[in-house]
Structure formats: C-alpha cells, structure tokens
Tab-separated table of N, CA and C in Angstrom:
chain	number	residue	atom	x	y	z
A	1	MET	N	-167.039	-135.215	67.817
A	1	MET	CA	-167.204	-133.896	67.231
A	1	MET	C	-166.214	-133.692	66.083
A	2	ARG	N	-164.995	-134.165	66.297
A	2	ARG	CA	-163.972	-133.966	65.274
A	2	ARG	C	-164.344	-134.680	63.969
A	3	LYS	N	-164.855	-135.917	64.093
A	3	LYS	CA	-165.263	-136.664	62.898
A	3	LYS	C	-166.371	-135.922	62.159
A	4	PHE	N	-167.329	-135.408	62.919
A	4	PHE	CA	-168.452	-134.682	62.332
A	4	PHE	C	-167.955	-133.468	61.559
A	5	LYS	N	-167.041	-132.711	62.155
A	5	LYS	CA	-166.509	-131.526	61.472
A	5	LYS	C	-165.754	-131.911	60.209
A	6	ILE	N	-164.946	-132.951	60.293
A	6	ILE	CA	-164.159	-133.366	59.131
A	6	ILE	C	-165.071	-133.823	57.996
A	7	ILE	N	-166.061	-134.641	58.322
A	7	ILE	CA	-166.955	-135.172	57.287
A	7	ILE	C	-167.774	-134.060	56.649
A	8	THR	N	-168.398	-133.217	57.463
A	8	THR	CA	-169.280	-132.186	56.904
A	8	THR	C	-168.496	-131.115	56.155
A	9	ARG	N	-167.357	-130.720	56.688
A	9	ARG	CA	-166.558	-129.719	55.975
A	9	ARG	C	-165.974	-130.290	54.690
A	10	SER	N	-165.643	-131.576	54.683
A	10	SER	CA	-165.154	-132.209	53.451
A	10	SER	C	-166.231	-132.209	52.378
A	11	MET	N	-167.480	-132.461	52.787
A	11	MET	CA	-168.572	-132.427	51.812
A	11	MET	C	-168.749	-131.024	51.239
A	12	SER	N	-168.657	-130.003	52.083
A	12	SER	CA	-168.848	-128.644	51.564
A	12	SER	C	-167.670	-128.216	50.691
A	13	ILE	N	-166.458	-128.605	51.043
A	13	ILE	CA	-165.295	-128.293	50.207
A	13	ILE	C	-165.397	-129.029	48.870
A	14	GLY	N	-165.831	-130.287	48.914
A	14	GLY	CA	-166.030	-131.042	47.679
A	14	GLY	C	-167.056	-130.388	46.774
A	15	LEU	N	-168.134	-129.883	47.369
A	15	LEU	CA	-169.167	-129.209	46.582
A	15	LEU	C	-168.622	-127.933	45.945
A	16	ILE	N	-167.796	-127.205	46.671
A	16	ILE	CA	-167.189	-125.992	46.110
A	16	ILE	C	-166.265	-126.354	44.946
A	17	LEU	N	-165.481	-127.414	45.106
A	17	LEU	CA	-164.583	-127.838	44.025
A	17	LEU	C	-165.366	-128.287	42.792
A	18	ILE	N	-166.451	-129.028	43.007
A	18	ILE	CA	-167.309	-129.434	41.888
A	18	ILE	C	-167.871	-128.199	41.196
A	19	SER	N	-168.316	-127.239	41.986
A	19	SER	CA	-168.880	-126.010	41.434
A	19	SER	C	-167.842	-125.254	40.608
A	20	LEU	N	-166.621	-125.157	41.111
A	20	LEU	CA	-165.561	-124.473	40.362
A	20	LEU	C	-165.250	-125.208	39.060
A	21	TRP	N	-165.291	-126.539	39.093
A	21	TRP	CA	-165.060	-127.304	37.871
A	21	TRP	C	-166.183	-127.043	36.874
A	22	PHE	N	-167.442	-127.032	37.364
A	22	PHE	CA	-168.567	-126.720	36.477
A	22	PHE	C	-168.399	-125.337	35.858
A	23	ILE	N	-167.962	-124.374	36.659
A	23	ILE	CA	-167.773	-123.012	36.157
A	23	ILE	C	-166.750	-123.000	35.026
A	24	SER	N	-165.689	-123.791	35.171
A	24	SER	CA	-164.659	-123.821	34.128
A	24	SER	C	-165.144	-124.507	32.854
A	25	GLN	N	-166.201	-125.311	32.939
A	25	GLN	CA	-166.689	-126.076	31.798
A	25	GLN	C	-167.891	-125.450	31.094
A	26	THR	N	-168.458	-124.393	31.652
A	26	THR	CA	-169.712	-123.856	31.122
A	26	THR	C	-169.491	-122.567	30.344
A	27	PRO	N	-170.481	-122.208	29.528
A	27	PRO	CA	-170.416	-120.901	28.868
A	27	PRO	C	-170.591	-119.789	29.900
A	28	THR	N	-170.463	-118.558	29.466
A	28	THR	CA	-170.522	-117.438	30.412
A	28	THR	C	-171.907	-117.236	30.998
A	29	LYS	N	-172.952	-117.704	30.335
A	29	LYS	CA	-174.329	-117.571	30.842
A	29	LYS	C	-174.906	-118.955	31.138
A	30	ILE	N	-175.612	-119.058	32.270
A	30	ILE	CA	-176.281	-120.299	32.644
A	30	ILE	C	-177.741	-120.002	32.950
A	31	VAL	N	-178.527	-121.047	33.058
A	31	VAL	CA	-179.935	-120.906	33.429
A	31	VAL	C	-180.009	-120.680	34.937
A	32	THR	N	-180.751	-119.660	35.341
A	32	THR	CA	-180.912	-119.383	36.770
A	32	THR	C	-182.317	-119.664	37.269
A	33	HIS	N	-183.260	-119.872	36.348
A	33	HIS	CA	-184.635	-120.115	36.777
A	33	HIS	C	-185.379	-120.913	35.719
A	34	PHE	N	-186.251	-121.800	36.189
A	34	PHE	CA	-187.127	-122.572	35.313
A	34	PHE	C	-188.567	-122.253	35.680
A	35	ASN	N	-189.456	-122.167	34.674
A	35	ASN	CA	-190.869	-121.929	34.973
A	35	ASN	C	-191.542	-123.246	35.361
A	36	GLY	N	-192.842	-123.210	35.581
A	36	GLY	CA	-193.577	-124.388	36.016
A	36	GLY	C	-193.582	-125.532	35.019
A	37	LEU	N	-193.341	-125.236	33.764
A	37	LEU	CA	-193.302	-126.265	32.728
A	37	LEU	C	-191.900	-126.826	32.517
A	38	GLY	N	-190.931	-126.328	33.277
A	38	GLY	CA	-189.559	-126.796	33.142
A	38	GLY	C	-188.763	-126.087	32.071
A	39	THR	N	-189.310	-125.004	31.539
A	39	THR	CA	-188.621	-124.230	30.511
A	39	THR	C	-187.768	-123.153	31.174
A	40	ALA	N	-186.567	-122.989	30.667
A	40	ALA	CA	-185.679	-121.961	31.218
A	40	ALA	C	-186.232	-120.582	30.907
A	41	ASP	N	-186.382	-119.759	31.941
A	41	ASP	CA	-186.875	-118.401	31.703
A	41	ASP	C	-186.029	-117.341	32.404
A	42	GLY	N	-184.855	-117.727	32.853
A	42	GLY	CA	-183.939	-116.765	33.453
A	42	GLY	C	-182.503	-117.201	33.222
A	43	ARG	N	-181.652	-116.253	32.925
A	43	ARG	CA	-180.236	-116.561	32.702
A	43	ARG	C	-179.380	-115.608	33.514
A	44	GLY	N	-178.177	-116.071	33.837
A	44	GLY	CA	-177.268	-115.237	34.600
A	44	GLY	C	-175.836	-115.702	34.424
A	45	SER	N	-174.938	-115.048	35.104
A	45	SER	CA	-173.520	-115.373	35.034
A	45	SER	C	-173.269	-116.777	35.586
A	46	ARG	N	-172.267	-117.442	35.039
A	46	ARG	CA	-171.933	-118.778	35.526
A	46	ARG	C	-171.445	-118.755	36.975
A	47	TRP	N	-171.044	-117.585	37.472
A	47	TRP	CA	-170.583	-117.471	38.856
A	47	TRP	C	-171.714	-117.659	39.860
A	48	TRP	N	-172.964	-117.643	39.368
A	48	TRP	CA	-174.102	-117.949	40.239
A	48	TRP	C	-174.021	-119.376	40.766
A	49	LEU	N	-173.248	-120.221	40.100
A	49	LEU	CA	-173.090	-121.602	40.556
A	49	LEU	C	-172.435	-121.679	41.934
A	50	LEU	N	-171.796	-120.608	42.376
A	50	LEU	CA	-171.181	-120.601	43.710
A	50	LEU	C	-172.170	-120.246	44.815
A	51	LEU	N	-173.362	-119.781	44.450
A	51	LEU	CA	-174.335	-119.374	45.461
A	51	LEU	C	-174.793	-120.557	46.314
A	52	MET	N	-175.182	-121.643	45.690
A	52	MET	CA	-175.677	-122.786	46.460
A	52	MET	C	-174.596	-123.424	47.329
A	53	PRO	N	-173.363	-123.611	46.848
A	53	PRO	CA	-172.327	-124.111	47.750
A	53	PRO	C	-172.075	-123.172	48.935
A	54	ALA	N	-172.205	-121.861	48.716
A	54	ALA	CA	-172.039	-120.919	49.829
A	54	ALA	C	-173.127	-121.129	50.876
A	55	ILE	N	-174.345	-121.384	50.424
A	55	ILE	CA	-175.438	-121.658	51.360
A	55	ILE	C	-175.171	-122.960	52.115
A	56	VAL	N	-174.648	-123.968	51.431
A	56	VAL	CA	-174.321	-125.236	52.085
A	56	VAL	C	-173.233	-125.026	53.137
A	57	VAL	N	-172.237	-124.201	52.844
A	57	VAL	CA	-171.185	-123.910	53.828
A	57	VAL	C	-171.796	-123.288	55.081
A	58	VAL	N	-172.723	-122.361	54.907
A	58	VAL	CA	-173.392	-121.738	56.058
A	58	VAL	C	-174.159	-122.795	56.852
A	59	LEU	N	-174.891	-123.669	56.171
A	59	LEU	CA	-175.634	-124.726	56.860
A	59	LEU	C	-174.707	-125.671	57.619
A	60	VAL	N	-173.575	-126.016	57.018
A	60	VAL	CA	-172.605	-126.891	57.680
A	60	VAL	C	-172.080	-126.234	58.948
A	61	GLU	N	-171.704	-124.978	58.857
A	61	GLU	CA	-171.168	-124.293	60.037
A	61	GLU	C	-172.230	-124.136	61.127
A	62	LEU	N	-173.482	-123.889	60.736
A	62	LEU	CA	-174.563	-123.819	61.724
A	62	LEU	C	-174.774	-125.169	62.402
A	63	SER	N	-174.705	-126.252	61.643
A	63	SER	CA	-174.890	-127.573	62.248
A	63	SER	C	-173.714	-127.941	63.151
A	64	ILE	N	-172.509	-127.513	62.805
A	64	ILE	CA	-171.357	-127.752	63.681
A	64	ILE	C	-171.530	-126.985	64.989
A	65	GLY	N	-171.969	-125.738	64.904
A	65	GLY	CA	-172.208	-124.951	66.111
A	65	GLY	C	-173.301	-125.544	66.978
A	66	THR	N	-174.377	-126.013	66.361
A	66	THR	CA	-175.466	-126.640	67.109
A	66	THR	C	-174.986	-127.915	67.782
A	67	SER	N	-174.206	-128.699	67.073
A	67	SER	CA	-173.662	-129.930	67.638
A	67	SER	C	-172.751	-129.630	68.827
A	68	ARG	N	-171.932	-128.609	68.689
A	68	ARG	CA	-171.030	-128.225	69.777
A	68	ARG	C	-171.830	-127.837	71.025
A	69	ARG	N	-172.889	-127.039	70.835
A	69	ARG	CA	-173.725	-126.633	71.978
A	69	ARG	C	-174.421	-127.833	72.612
A	70	GLN	N	-174.924	-128.744	71.790
A	70	GLN	CA	-175.585	-129.935	72.329
A	70	GLN	C	-174.611	-130.795	73.118
A	71	ARG	N	-173.413	-130.966	72.602
A	71	ARG	CA	-172.418	-131.766	73.318
A	71	ARG	C	-172.059	-131.137	74.661
A	72	ARG	N	-171.887	-129.833	74.678
A	72	ARG	CA	-171.546	-129.163	75.941
A	72	ARG	C	-172.668	-129.286	76.957
A	73	SER	N	-173.907	-129.104	76.516
A	73	SER	CA	-175.033	-129.170	77.449
A	73	SER	C	-175.267	-130.588	77.965
A	74	ASN	N	-174.860	-131.604	77.205
A	74	ASN	CA	-175.014	-132.998	77.635
A	74	ASN	C	-173.753	-133.561	78.276
A	75	GLY	N	-172.714	-132.742	78.425
A	75	GLY	CA	-171.464	-133.204	79.027
A	75	GLY	C	-170.709	-134.194	78.162
A	76	MET	N	-170.847	-134.086	76.849
A	76	MET	CA	-170.193	-135.017	75.925
A	76	MET	C	-169.124	-134.331	75.084
A	77	GLY	N	-168.553	-133.266	75.588
A	77	GLY	CA	-167.606	-132.480	74.814
A	77	GLY	C	-166.397	-133.249	74.326
A	78	THR	N	-165.934	-134.234	75.092
A	78	THR	CA	-164.712	-134.951	74.718
A	78	THR	C	-164.970	-136.355	74.181
A	79	VAL	N	-166.221	-136.778	74.112
A	79	VAL	CA	-166.540	-138.110	73.601
A	79	VAL	C	-166.291	-138.132	72.091
A	80	ASN	N	-165.522	-139.121	71.639
A	80	ASN	CA	-165.112	-139.174	70.235
A	80	ASN	C	-166.007	-140.107	69.411
A	81	LEU	N	-167.311	-139.984	69.594
A	81	LEU	CA	-168.279	-140.750	68.820
A	81	LEU	C	-169.274	-139.793	68.189
A	82	LEU	N	-169.872	-140.218	67.094
A	82	LEU	CA	-170.918	-139.404	66.482
A	82	LEU	C	-172.202	-139.553	67.289
A	83	THR	N	-172.827	-138.445	67.610
A	83	THR	CA	-174.118	-138.479	68.291
A	83	THR	C	-175.207	-138.726	67.244
A	84	PRO	N	-176.406	-139.102	67.681
A	84	PRO	CA	-177.494	-139.270	66.703
A	84	PRO	C	-177.756	-137.991	65.901
A	85	PHE	N	-177.681	-136.835	66.557
A	85	PHE	CA	-177.871	-135.566	65.845
A	85	PHE	C	-176.830	-135.405	64.742
A	86	GLU	N	-175.577	-135.737	65.053
A	86	GLU	CA	-174.508	-135.593	64.066
A	86	GLU	C	-174.684	-136.573	62.907
A	87	SER	N	-175.098	-137.801	63.209
A	87	SER	CA	-175.335	-138.783	62.147
A	87	SER	C	-176.443	-138.318	61.214
A	88	LYS	N	-177.518	-137.804	61.792
A	88	LYS	CA	-178.608	-137.277	60.970
A	88	LYS	C	-178.141	-136.057	60.180
A	89	GLY	N	-177.303	-135.237	60.802
A	89	GLY	CA	-176.775	-134.057	60.119
A	89	GLY	C	-175.935	-134.426	58.916
A	90	ILE	N	-175.109	-135.450	59.062
A	90	ILE	CA	-174.285	-135.908	57.938
A	90	ILE	C	-175.178	-136.400	56.803
A	91	GLY	N	-176.188	-137.183	57.142
A	91	GLY	CA	-177.112	-137.675	56.122
A	91	GLY	C	-177.853	-136.544	55.431
A	92	GLY	N	-178.316	-135.579	56.215
A	92	GLY	CA	-179.040	-134.441	55.648
A	92	GLY	C	-178.168	-133.596	54.748
A	93	ILE	N	-176.950	-133.338	55.184
A	93	ILE	CA	-176.034	-132.533	54.372
A	93	ILE	C	-175.666	-133.283	53.088
A	94	PHE	N	-175.500	-134.603	53.185
A	94	PHE	CA	-175.209	-135.399	51.991
A	94	PHE	C	-176.341	-135.276	50.972
A	95	VAL	N	-177.581	-135.369	51.443
A	95	VAL	CA	-178.738	-135.236	50.546
A	95	VAL	C	-178.752	-133.846	49.910
A	96	ILE	N	-178.479	-132.813	50.699
A	96	ILE	CA	-178.455	-131.444	50.177
A	96	ILE	C	-177.365	-131.294	49.116
A	97	VAL	N	-176.204	-131.894	49.348
A	97	VAL	CA	-175.104	-131.823	48.375
A	97	VAL	C	-175.513	-132.500	47.064
A	98	ILE	N	-176.132	-133.669	47.139
A	98	ILE	CA	-176.558	-134.382	45.929
A	98	ILE	C	-177.597	-133.562	45.163
A	99	ILE	N	-178.572	-133.007	45.881
A	99	ILE	CA	-179.595	-132.182	45.229
A	99	ILE	C	-178.959	-130.953	44.584
A	100	THR	N	-178.012	-130.335	45.287
A	100	THR	CA	-177.340	-129.148	44.758
A	100	THR	C	-176.578	-129.467	43.479
A	101	VAL	N	-175.870	-130.587	43.457
A	101	VAL	CA	-175.148	-130.982	42.240
A	101	VAL	C	-176.141	-131.224	41.104
A	102	GLY	N	-177.263	-131.858	41.397
A	102	GLY	CA	-178.286	-132.075	40.374
A	102	GLY	C	-178.824	-130.777	39.805
A	103	ILE	N	-179.072	-129.809	40.677
A	103	ILE	CA	-179.562	-128.503	40.219
A	103	ILE	C	-178.508	-127.809	39.362
A	104	MET	N	-177.245	-127.884	39.796
A	104	MET	CA	-176.185	-127.250	39.008
A	104	MET	C	-176.050	-127.909	37.639
A	105	LEU	N	-176.174	-129.245	37.585
A	105	LEU	CA	-176.115	-129.936	36.291
A	105	LEU	C	-177.242	-129.482	35.378
A	106	GLN	N	-178.407	-129.258	35.963
A	106	GLN	CA	-179.534	-128.775	35.170
A	106	GLN	C	-179.291	-127.339	34.705
A	107	GLN	N	-178.700	-126.522	35.567
A	107	GLN	CA	-178.441	-125.129	35.203
A	107	GLN	C	-177.449	-125.005	34.058
A	108	ILE	N	-176.448	-125.869	34.041
A	108	ILE	CA	-175.447	-125.758	32.979
A	108	ILE	C	-175.852	-126.525	31.728
A	109	GLY	N	-176.982	-127.228	31.781
A	109	GLY	CA	-177.512	-127.884	30.597
A	109	GLY	C	-177.010	-129.286	30.354
A	110	TRP	N	-176.383	-129.921	31.333
A	110	TRP	CA	-175.899	-131.281	31.146
A	110	TRP	C	-176.979	-132.310	31.447
A	111	VAL	N	-178.034	-131.895	32.138
A	111	VAL	CA	-179.171	-132.765	32.444
A	111	VAL	C	-180.427	-132.007	32.061
A	112	HIS	N	-181.351	-132.672	31.421
A	112	HIS	CA	-182.583	-131.988	30.997
A	112	HIS	C	-183.762	-132.501	31.756
C-alpha cells in the first residue's frame, strides 16, 4: 500500500509541478476548447491549466481509498506488495498523466 501511495502521489505532484511550469511560460490567455475541426474556439486564463491536475489528484486519492478498502476486506492490510488492482491503477494514472500533459501542451500552443 505504501508503494502505491508514494508512486501515485508522486505522479500527481509531478503533474502539478509541470502545470505550474507551463503557467509560468505561457501568455495570460490559453485555449480552453477546440471545435470538431481542431480549431481553437474558446480562450481562458492560464490558471485553467490547474484544473486537470486537480482532477487527477482527486482520482489518485479515490484510487488510494479504494485500494485501502480492498486490502482490508482481503486481509492484506500489512502486505508490502502491489496488488493487481494497484498495478493497474498505477498504469491507468500514468496514462492519464501523459494525456493531461499532451492536452496542456496543446492548450498553450506548443503542440498543434
């Protein structure tokens, strides 16, 4: 459980730090929405870049809570190994972090 918490929370903290760095590098307005053709049709404050990392933090904490409940119900509270659920959770959160960084890069105009 401890490894799972450290890994997932590190990913969410890393995403927040990346987001803060992007905020420091961007103009005051960023793209917040793209239409079906990929054209920007909405703009907003660069602080919107913190919205997706905040959602990832919520998802990480929910997955930690779910893992804790599963471990307790299976009598594995003190076992210091990653369960299959935790391994899948780490992979899923990693994919979400990569997608989020890609979206943020597109919003700030570094990727077209």
